[in-house]
Amino acid sequence: MFFLNRLREGFELFDDSEVDLAAHRVEHIRLSQVRVRSKLAPSCDYLIKPPGAKEAPDVLACVQSQGLEQTLMRSAFNIVEATVTLYFLPVGTKKRGRAAHIELKQAGISNLRDLTEDEAKLAELLLQAWGVMERSLGTADLEEAEAPAEQPH
């Protein structure tokens, strides 16, 4: 399960996160699309999808500029689907960098498997740093969790 409502806070990474965006050549992060669902009856969905250009305002900037932030991005609605776009710096002589679209649904469905291995690892680290995805147990954590407790003599 993804905690998509945490995307409302933006993409600030705190000092304790282990994600070095410069090392991954990330130039820009953008919330490029969300679907919100009303909490109250009658239930309805709203798709918020600003223009797709990298320089265009993202979802958060659009709803704020339209005066809809309190209505659509706060207590009356839950984010049920989101697309986060990562824009990477160009490599070599290329004029444009590539983009990776991370598509997430509240129920835990995503396109992480469709991304390259490096993009998927970066996406998971970012989602964990933003609190959208819980940290999975690593191999060392699993071994420690499965190890039998020592019995006192």
mmCIF file of N, CA and C in Angstrom, residues 135-148:
data_model
loop_
_atom_site.group_PDB
_atom_site.id
_atom_site.type_symbol
_atom_site.label_atom_id
_atom_site.label_comp_id
_atom_site.label_asym_id
_atom_site.label_seq_id
_atom_site.Cartn_x
_atom_site.Cartn_y
_atom_site.Cartn_z
ATOM 1 N N ARG A 135 9.785 1.207 4.235
ATOM 2 C CA ARG A 135 11.063 0.563 3.929
ATOM 3 C C ARG A 135 10.888 -0.945 4.015
ATOM 4 N N SER A 136 11.397 -1.624 3.014
ATOM 5 C CA SER A 136 11.340 -3.084 3.038
ATOM 6 C C SER A 136 12.530 -3.595 3.836
ATOM 7 N N LEU A 137 12.366 -4.766 4.406
ATOM 8 C CA LEU A 137 13.457 -5.348 5.172
ATOM 9 C C LEU A 137 14.557 -5.796 4.229
ATOM 10 N N GLY A 138 15.773 -5.375 4.511
ATOM 11 C CA GLY A 138 16.918 -5.821 3.720
ATOM 12 C C GLY A 138 17.351 -7.204 4.174
ATOM 13 N N THR A 139 18.339 -7.776 3.512
ATOM 14 C CA THR A 139 18.795 -9.120 3.845
ATOM 15 C C THR A 139 19.295 -9.186 5.281
ATOM 16 N N ALA A 140 20.086 -8.200 5.711
ATOM 17 C CA ALA A 140 20.609 -8.201 7.076
ATOM 18 C C ALA A 140 19.469 -8.090 8.080
ATOM 19 N N ASP A 141 18.474 -7.245 7.769
ATOM 20 C CA ASP A 141 17.330 -7.092 8.656
ATOM 21 C C ASP A 141 16.537 -8.385 8.750
ATOM 22 N N LEU A 142 16.379 -9.077 7.623
ATOM 23 C CA LEU A 142 15.642 -10.345 7.617
ATOM 24 C C LEU A 142 16.365 -11.393 8.446
ATOM 25 N N GLU A 143 17.702 -11.477 8.282
ATOM 26 C CA GLU A 143 18.476 -12.453 9.043
ATOM 27 C C GLU A 143 18.363 -12.174 10.535
ATOM 28 N N GLU A 144 18.406 -10.904 10.908
ATOM 29 C CA GLU A 144 18.309 -10.523 12.314
ATOM 30 C C GLU A 144 16.919 -10.833 12.848
ATOM 31 N N ALA A 145 15.896 -10.574 12.062
ATOM 32 C CA ALA A 145 14.520 -10.826 12.492
ATOM 33 C C ALA A 145 14.229 -12.317 12.627
ATOM 34 N N GLU A 146 14.889 -13.137 11.779
ATOM 35 C CA GLU A 146 14.626 -14.572 11.791
ATOM 36 C C GLU A 146 15.526 -15.314 12.773
ATOM 37 N N ALA A 147 16.596 -14.680 13.249
ATOM 38 C CA ALA A 147 17.516 -15.345 14.165
ATOM 39 C C ALA A 147 16.815 -15.652 15.485
ATOM 40 N N PRO A 148 17.022 -16.861 16.026
ATOM 41 C CA PRO A 148 16.380 -17.175 17.306
ATOM 42 C C PRO A 148 16.994 -16.352 18.435
#
